[in-house]
mmCIF file of C-alpha atoms and ligand atoms in Angstrom:
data_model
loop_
_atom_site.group_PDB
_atom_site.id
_atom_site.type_symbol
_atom_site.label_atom_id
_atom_site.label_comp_id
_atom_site.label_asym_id
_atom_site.label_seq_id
_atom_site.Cartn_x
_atom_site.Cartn_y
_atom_site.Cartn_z
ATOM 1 C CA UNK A 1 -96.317 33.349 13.185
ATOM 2 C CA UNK A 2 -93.431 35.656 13.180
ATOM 3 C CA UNK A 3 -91.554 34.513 10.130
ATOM 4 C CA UNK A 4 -91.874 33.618 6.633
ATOM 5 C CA UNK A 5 -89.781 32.732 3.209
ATOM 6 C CA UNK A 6 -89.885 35.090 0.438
ATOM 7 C CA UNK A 7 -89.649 34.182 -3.002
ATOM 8 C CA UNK A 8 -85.785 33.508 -2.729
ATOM 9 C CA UNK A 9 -86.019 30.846 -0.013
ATOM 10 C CA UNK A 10 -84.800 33.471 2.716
ATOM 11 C CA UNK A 11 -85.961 34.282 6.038
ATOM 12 C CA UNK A 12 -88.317 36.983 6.593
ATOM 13 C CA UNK A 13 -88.687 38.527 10.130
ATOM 14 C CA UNK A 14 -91.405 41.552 9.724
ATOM 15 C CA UNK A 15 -90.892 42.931 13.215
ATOM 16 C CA UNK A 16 -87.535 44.454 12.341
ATOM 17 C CA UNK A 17 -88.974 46.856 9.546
ATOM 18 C CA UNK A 18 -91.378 49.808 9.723
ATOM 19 C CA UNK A 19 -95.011 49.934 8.789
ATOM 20 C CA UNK A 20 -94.337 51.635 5.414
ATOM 21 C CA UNK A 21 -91.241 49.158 4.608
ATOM 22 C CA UNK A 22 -93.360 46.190 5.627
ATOM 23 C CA UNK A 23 -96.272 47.771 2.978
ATOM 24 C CA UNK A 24 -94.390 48.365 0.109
ATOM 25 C CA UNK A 25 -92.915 44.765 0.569
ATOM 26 C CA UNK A 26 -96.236 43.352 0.725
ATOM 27 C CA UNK A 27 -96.893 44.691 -2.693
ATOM 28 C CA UNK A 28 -93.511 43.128 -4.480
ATOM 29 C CA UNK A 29 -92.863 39.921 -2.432
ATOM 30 C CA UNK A 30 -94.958 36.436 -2.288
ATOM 31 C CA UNK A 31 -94.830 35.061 1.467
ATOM 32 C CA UNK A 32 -94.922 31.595 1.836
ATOM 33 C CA UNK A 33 -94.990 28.922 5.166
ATOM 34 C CA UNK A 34 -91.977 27.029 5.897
ATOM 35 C CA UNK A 35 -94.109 24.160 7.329
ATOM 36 C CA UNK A 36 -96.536 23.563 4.554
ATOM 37 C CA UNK A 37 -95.063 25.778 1.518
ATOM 38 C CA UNK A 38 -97.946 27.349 0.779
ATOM 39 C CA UNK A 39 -98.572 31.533 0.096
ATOM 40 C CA UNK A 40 -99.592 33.208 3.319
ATOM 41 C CA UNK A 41 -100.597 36.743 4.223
ATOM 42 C CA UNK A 42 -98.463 39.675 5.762
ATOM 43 C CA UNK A 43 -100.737 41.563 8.325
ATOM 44 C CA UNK A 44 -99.320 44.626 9.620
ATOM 45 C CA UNK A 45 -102.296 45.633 11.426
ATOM 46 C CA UNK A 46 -102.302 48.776 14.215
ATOM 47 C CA UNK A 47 -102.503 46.786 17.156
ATOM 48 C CA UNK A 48 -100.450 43.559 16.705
ATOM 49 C CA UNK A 49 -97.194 42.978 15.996
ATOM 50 C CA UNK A 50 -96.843 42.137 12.328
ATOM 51 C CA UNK A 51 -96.602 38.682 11.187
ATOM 52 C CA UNK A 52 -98.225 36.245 9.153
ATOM 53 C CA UNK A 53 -101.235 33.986 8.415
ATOM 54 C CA UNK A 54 -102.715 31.302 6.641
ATOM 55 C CA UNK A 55 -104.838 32.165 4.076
ATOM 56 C CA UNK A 56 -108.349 30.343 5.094
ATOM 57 C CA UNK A 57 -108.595 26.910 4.568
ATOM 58 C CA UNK A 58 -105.401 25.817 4.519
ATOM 59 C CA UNK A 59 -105.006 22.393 6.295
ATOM 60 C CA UNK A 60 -101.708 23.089 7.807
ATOM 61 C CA UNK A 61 -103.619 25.701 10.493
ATOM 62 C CA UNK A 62 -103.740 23.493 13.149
ATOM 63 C CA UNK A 63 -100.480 22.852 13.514
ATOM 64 C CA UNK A 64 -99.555 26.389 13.454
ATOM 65 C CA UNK A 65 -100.861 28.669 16.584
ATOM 66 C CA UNK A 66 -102.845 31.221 14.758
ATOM 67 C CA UNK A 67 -104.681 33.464 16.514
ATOM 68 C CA UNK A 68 -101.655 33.875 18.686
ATOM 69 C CA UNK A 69 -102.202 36.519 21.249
ATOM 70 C CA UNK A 70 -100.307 40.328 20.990
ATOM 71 C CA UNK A 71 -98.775 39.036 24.436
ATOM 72 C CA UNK A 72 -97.132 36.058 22.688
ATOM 73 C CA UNK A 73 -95.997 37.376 19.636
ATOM 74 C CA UNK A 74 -94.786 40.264 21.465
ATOM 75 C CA UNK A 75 -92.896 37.966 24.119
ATOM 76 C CA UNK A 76 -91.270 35.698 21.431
ATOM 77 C CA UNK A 77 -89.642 38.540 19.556
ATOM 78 C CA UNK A 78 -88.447 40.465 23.213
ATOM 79 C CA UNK A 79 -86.928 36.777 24.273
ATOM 80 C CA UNK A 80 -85.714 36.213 20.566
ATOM 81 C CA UNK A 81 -83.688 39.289 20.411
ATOM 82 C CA UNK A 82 -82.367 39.182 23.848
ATOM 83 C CA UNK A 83 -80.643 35.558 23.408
ATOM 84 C CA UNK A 84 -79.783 37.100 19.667
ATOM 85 C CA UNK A 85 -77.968 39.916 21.883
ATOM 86 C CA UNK A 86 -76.393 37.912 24.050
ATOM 87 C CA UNK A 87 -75.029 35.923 20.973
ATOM 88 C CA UNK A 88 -76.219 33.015 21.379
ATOM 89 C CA UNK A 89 -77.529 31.130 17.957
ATOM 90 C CA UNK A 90 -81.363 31.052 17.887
ATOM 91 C CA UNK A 91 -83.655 30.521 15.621
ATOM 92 C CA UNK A 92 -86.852 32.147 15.652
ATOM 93 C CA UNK A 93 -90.136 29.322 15.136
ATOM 94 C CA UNK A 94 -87.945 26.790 13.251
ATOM 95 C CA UNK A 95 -90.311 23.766 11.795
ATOM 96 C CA UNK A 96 -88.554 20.857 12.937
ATOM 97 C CA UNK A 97 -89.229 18.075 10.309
ATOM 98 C CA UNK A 98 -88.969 15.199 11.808
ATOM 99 C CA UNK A 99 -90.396 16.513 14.895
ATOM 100 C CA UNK A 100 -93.446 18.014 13.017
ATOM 101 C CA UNK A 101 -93.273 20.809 16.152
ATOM 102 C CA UNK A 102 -91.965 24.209 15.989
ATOM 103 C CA UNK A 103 -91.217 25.414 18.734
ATOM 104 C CA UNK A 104 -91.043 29.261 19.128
ATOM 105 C CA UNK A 105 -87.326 29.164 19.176
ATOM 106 C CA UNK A 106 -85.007 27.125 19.293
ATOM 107 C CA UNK A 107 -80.925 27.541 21.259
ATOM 108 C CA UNK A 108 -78.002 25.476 20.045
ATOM 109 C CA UNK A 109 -75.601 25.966 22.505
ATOM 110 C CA UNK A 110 -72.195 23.385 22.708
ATOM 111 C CA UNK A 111 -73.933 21.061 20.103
ATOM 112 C CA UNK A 112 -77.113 20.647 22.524
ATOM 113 C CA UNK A 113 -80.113 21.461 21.716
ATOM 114 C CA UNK A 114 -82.869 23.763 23.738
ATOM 115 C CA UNK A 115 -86.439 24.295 22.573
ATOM 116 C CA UNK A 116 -87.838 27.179 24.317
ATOM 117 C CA UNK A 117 -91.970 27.851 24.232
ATOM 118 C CA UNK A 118 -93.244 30.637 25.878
ATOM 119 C CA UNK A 119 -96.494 29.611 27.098
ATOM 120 C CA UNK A 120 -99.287 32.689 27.277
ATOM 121 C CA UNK A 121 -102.602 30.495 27.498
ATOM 122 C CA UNK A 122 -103.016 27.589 29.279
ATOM 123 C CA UNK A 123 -101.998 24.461 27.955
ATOM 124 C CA UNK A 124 -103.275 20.457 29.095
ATOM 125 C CA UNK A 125 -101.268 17.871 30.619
ATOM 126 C CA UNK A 126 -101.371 15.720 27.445
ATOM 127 C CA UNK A 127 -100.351 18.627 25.018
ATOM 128 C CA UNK A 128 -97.755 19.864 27.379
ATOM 129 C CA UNK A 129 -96.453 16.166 27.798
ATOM 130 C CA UNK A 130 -96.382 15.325 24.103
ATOM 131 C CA UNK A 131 -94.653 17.834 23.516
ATOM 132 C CA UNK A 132 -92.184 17.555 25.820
ATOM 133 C CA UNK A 133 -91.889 13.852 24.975
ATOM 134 C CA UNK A 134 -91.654 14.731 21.212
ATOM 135 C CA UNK A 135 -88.181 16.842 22.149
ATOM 136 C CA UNK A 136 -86.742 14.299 24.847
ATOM 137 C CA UNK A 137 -86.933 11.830 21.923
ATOM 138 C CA UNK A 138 -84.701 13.937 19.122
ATOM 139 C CA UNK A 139 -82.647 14.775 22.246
ATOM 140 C CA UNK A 140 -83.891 18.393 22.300
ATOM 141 C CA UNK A 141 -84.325 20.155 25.884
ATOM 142 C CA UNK A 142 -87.694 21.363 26.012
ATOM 143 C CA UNK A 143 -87.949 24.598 28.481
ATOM 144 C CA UNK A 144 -91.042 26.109 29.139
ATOM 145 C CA UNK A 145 -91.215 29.683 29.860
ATOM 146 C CA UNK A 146 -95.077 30.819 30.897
ATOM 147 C CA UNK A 147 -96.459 34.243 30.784
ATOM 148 C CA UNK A 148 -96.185 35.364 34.338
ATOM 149 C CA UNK A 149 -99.909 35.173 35.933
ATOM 150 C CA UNK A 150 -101.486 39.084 35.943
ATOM 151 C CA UNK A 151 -102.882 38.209 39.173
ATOM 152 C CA UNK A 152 -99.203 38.183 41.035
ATOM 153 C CA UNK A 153 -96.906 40.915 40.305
ATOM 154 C CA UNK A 154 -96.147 42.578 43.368
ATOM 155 C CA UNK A 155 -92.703 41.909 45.261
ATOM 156 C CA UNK A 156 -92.120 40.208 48.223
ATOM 157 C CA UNK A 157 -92.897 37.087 50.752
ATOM 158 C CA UNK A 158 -95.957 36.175 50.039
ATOM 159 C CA UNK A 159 -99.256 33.327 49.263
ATOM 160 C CA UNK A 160 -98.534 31.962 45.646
ATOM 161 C CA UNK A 161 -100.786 30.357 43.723
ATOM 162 C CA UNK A 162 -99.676 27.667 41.643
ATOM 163 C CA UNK A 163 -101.025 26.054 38.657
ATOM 164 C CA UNK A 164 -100.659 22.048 38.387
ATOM 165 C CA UNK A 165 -98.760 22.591 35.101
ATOM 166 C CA UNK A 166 -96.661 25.318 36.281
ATOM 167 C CA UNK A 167 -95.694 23.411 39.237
ATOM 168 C CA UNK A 168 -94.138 21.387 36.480
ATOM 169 C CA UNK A 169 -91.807 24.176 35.841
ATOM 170 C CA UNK A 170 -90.392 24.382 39.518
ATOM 171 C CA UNK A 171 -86.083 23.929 39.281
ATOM 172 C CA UNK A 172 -83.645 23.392 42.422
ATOM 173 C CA UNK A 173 -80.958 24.494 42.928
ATOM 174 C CA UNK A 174 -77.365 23.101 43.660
ATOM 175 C CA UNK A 175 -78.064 24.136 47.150
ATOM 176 C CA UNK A 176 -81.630 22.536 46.938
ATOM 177 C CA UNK A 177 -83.884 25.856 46.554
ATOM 178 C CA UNK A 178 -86.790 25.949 44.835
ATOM 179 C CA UNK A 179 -87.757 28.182 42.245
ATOM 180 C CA UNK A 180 -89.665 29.215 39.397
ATOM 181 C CA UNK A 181 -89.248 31.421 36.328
ATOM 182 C CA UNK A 182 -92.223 32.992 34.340
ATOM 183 C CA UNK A 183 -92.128 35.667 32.128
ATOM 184 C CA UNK A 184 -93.840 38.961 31.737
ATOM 185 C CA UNK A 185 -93.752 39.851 28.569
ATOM 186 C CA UNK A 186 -95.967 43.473 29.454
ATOM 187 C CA UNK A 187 -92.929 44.471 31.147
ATOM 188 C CA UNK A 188 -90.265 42.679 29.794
ATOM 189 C CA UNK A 189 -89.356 41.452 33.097
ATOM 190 C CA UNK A 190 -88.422 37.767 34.648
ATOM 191 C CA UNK A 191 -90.418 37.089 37.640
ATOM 192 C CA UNK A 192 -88.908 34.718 39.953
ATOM 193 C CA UNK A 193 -90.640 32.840 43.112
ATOM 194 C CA UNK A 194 -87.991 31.555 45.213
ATOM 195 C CA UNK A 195 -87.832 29.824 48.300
ATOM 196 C CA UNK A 196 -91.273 28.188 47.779
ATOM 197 C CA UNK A 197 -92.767 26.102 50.417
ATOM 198 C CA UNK A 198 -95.873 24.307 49.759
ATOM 199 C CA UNK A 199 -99.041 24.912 52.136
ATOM 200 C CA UNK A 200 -101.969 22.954 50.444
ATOM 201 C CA UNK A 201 -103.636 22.629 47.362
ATOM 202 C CA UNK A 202 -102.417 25.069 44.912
ATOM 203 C CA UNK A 203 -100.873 27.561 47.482
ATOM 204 C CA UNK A 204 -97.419 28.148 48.542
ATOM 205 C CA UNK A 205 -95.261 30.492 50.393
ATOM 206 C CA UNK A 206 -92.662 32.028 48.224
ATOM 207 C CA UNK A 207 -90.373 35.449 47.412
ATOM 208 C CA UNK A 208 -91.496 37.317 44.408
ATOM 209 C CA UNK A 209 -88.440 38.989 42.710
ATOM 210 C CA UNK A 210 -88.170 40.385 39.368
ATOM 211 C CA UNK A 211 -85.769 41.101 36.507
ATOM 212 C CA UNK A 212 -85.284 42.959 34.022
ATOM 213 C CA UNK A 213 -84.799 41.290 30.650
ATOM 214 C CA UNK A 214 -81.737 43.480 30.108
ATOM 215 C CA UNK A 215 -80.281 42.157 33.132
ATOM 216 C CA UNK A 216 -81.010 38.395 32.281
ATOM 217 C CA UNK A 217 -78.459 35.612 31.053
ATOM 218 C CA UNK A 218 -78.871 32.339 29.590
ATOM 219 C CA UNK A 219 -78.895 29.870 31.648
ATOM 220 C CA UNK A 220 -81.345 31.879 33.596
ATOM 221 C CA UNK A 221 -79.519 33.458 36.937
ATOM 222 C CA UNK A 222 -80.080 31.259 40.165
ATOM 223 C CA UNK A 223 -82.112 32.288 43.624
ATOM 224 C CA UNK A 224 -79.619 33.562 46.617
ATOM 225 C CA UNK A 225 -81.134 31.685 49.986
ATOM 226 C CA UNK A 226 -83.329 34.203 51.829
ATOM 227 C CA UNK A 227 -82.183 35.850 55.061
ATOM 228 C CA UNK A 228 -82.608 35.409 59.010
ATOM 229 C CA UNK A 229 -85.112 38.521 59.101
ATOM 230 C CA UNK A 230 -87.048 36.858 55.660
ATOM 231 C CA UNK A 231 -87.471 33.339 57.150
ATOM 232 C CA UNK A 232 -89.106 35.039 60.242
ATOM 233 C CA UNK A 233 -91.651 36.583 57.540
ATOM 234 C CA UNK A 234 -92.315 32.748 56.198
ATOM 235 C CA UNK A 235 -93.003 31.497 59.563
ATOM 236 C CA UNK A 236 -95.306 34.199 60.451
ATOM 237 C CA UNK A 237 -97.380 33.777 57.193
ATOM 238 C CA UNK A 238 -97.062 29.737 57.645
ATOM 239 C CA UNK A 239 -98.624 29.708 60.719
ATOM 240 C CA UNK A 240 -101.470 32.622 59.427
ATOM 241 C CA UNK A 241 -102.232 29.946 56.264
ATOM 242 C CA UNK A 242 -102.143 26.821 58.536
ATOM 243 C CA UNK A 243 -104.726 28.664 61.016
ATOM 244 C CA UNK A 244 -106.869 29.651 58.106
ATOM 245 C CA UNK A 245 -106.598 26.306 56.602
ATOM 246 C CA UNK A 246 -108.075 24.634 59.426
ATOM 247 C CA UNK A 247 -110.600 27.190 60.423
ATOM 248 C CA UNK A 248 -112.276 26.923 56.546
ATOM 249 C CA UNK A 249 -112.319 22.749 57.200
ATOM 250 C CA UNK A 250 -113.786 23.490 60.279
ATOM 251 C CA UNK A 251 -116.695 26.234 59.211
ATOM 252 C CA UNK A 252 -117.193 24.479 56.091
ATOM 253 C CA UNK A 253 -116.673 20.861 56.356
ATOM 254 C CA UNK A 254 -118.436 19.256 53.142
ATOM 255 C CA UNK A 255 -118.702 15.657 55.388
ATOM 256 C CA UNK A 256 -119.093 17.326 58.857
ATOM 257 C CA UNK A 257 -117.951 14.856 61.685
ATOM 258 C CA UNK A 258 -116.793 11.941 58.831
ATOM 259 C CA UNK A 259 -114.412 14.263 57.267
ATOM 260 C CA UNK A 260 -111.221 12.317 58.505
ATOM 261 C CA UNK A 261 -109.175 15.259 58.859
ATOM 262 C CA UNK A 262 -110.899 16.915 61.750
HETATM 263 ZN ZN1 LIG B 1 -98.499 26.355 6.608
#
């Protein structure tokens, strides 16, 4: 986690001082969890961001991600400071009592409330949808924000592949375009995949863009349609993954002549 209380009952965000700061405070302040009260450690280790942990044994762990990845912390405090900059009021991992959730921040904006996770491993249908319940009910919007997949950086039309959960994440448009947001937090970059149009099974047909965090706003900037010369590109690569499709049924047919599609 990325925050603490000190001794005075005030916020503690280690990120925004340096290593020797962060050392000598470590020596004159007590630390403790705003979820369960109790002391926990400052780590200001060389490779990960610094932040804190429970000290073993603590029953409260489990609620708490520890062993969060360098990715996530590293996203949370990039997304954290860019809504901070474009003054919005965030909180950074607020425990929500009644809730007993924290999400990784959290957006009041006109007296509604967002809850935004930024998702780096992979999370199950049932955690993802009691979560999401546990928000709708307190009238919080959940919005999910996942690490962008390493696998598909590269700009462009092009074959997607698409996660169950993150097909969970697709948005419309006004104008009735699909797209989805993920975020790359080794770049500090929003990917987008616009336009998508569903093949089979996992894969779709969608434009890769990017952008740069810097360049972001909240609500996240919406897809343009593509153009006469891009949709020529989709129906080219439509037809290649329909041929391909039905070549692989054909070669490799699990049920041979009962398999109902052929
Ligand atoms: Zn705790």
């Amino acid at each position: 986690m990325l925050m603490a209380y000190n001794e005075l009952q005030q916020i503690f965000l280690p990120y925004q001082y340096s290593r020797e700061e962060l050392q000598r405070y470590r020596r004159q302040m007590k630390f403790y969890c705003p979820q369960c009260q109790q002391p926990v450690q400052l780590k200001i280790g060389q490779y990960n961001i610094p932040h804190f942990a429970h000290i073993a044994n603590n029953s409260c762990e489990q609620l708490f991600a520890e062993g969060e990845s360098k990715l996530h912390l590293q996203g949370k405090v990039q997304l954290f400071e860019w809504l901070r900059k474009l003054g919005h009021t965030v909180r950074l991992e607020p425990y929500l009592q009644k809730l007993s959730q924290r999400p990784d921040m959290l957006l009041i904006k006109e007296q509604k409330q967002i809850a935004i996770e930024f998702q780096c491993s992979t999370i199950s249908h049932e955690k993802w949808l009691l979560r999401t319940s546990g928000y709708e009910k307190n009238s919080i919007q959940p919005l999910w924000l996942f690490q962008t997949p390493q696998k598909q950086s590269t700009q462009g039309i092009q074959k997607i592949s698409i996660s169950p959960i993150m097909q969970k994440m697709i948005m419309v448009t006004a104008q009735g375009l699909t797209y989805l947001v993920t975020y790359d937090a080794n770049t500090s970059r929003f990917i987008y995949w616009t336009n998508l149009l569903h093949v089979h099974g996992y894969t779709f047909i969608g434009k890769v863009q990017e952008l740069t965090i810097n360049k972001q706003h909240f609500p996240f900037y919406e897809p343009k349609p593509i153009t006469k010369e891009e949709f020529h590109l989709y129906w080219q690569l439509y037809k290649k993954q329909c041929k391909q499709f039905v070549y692989q049924r054909l070669l490799h047919s699990k049920n041979g002549v009962q398999d109902s599609f052929l």
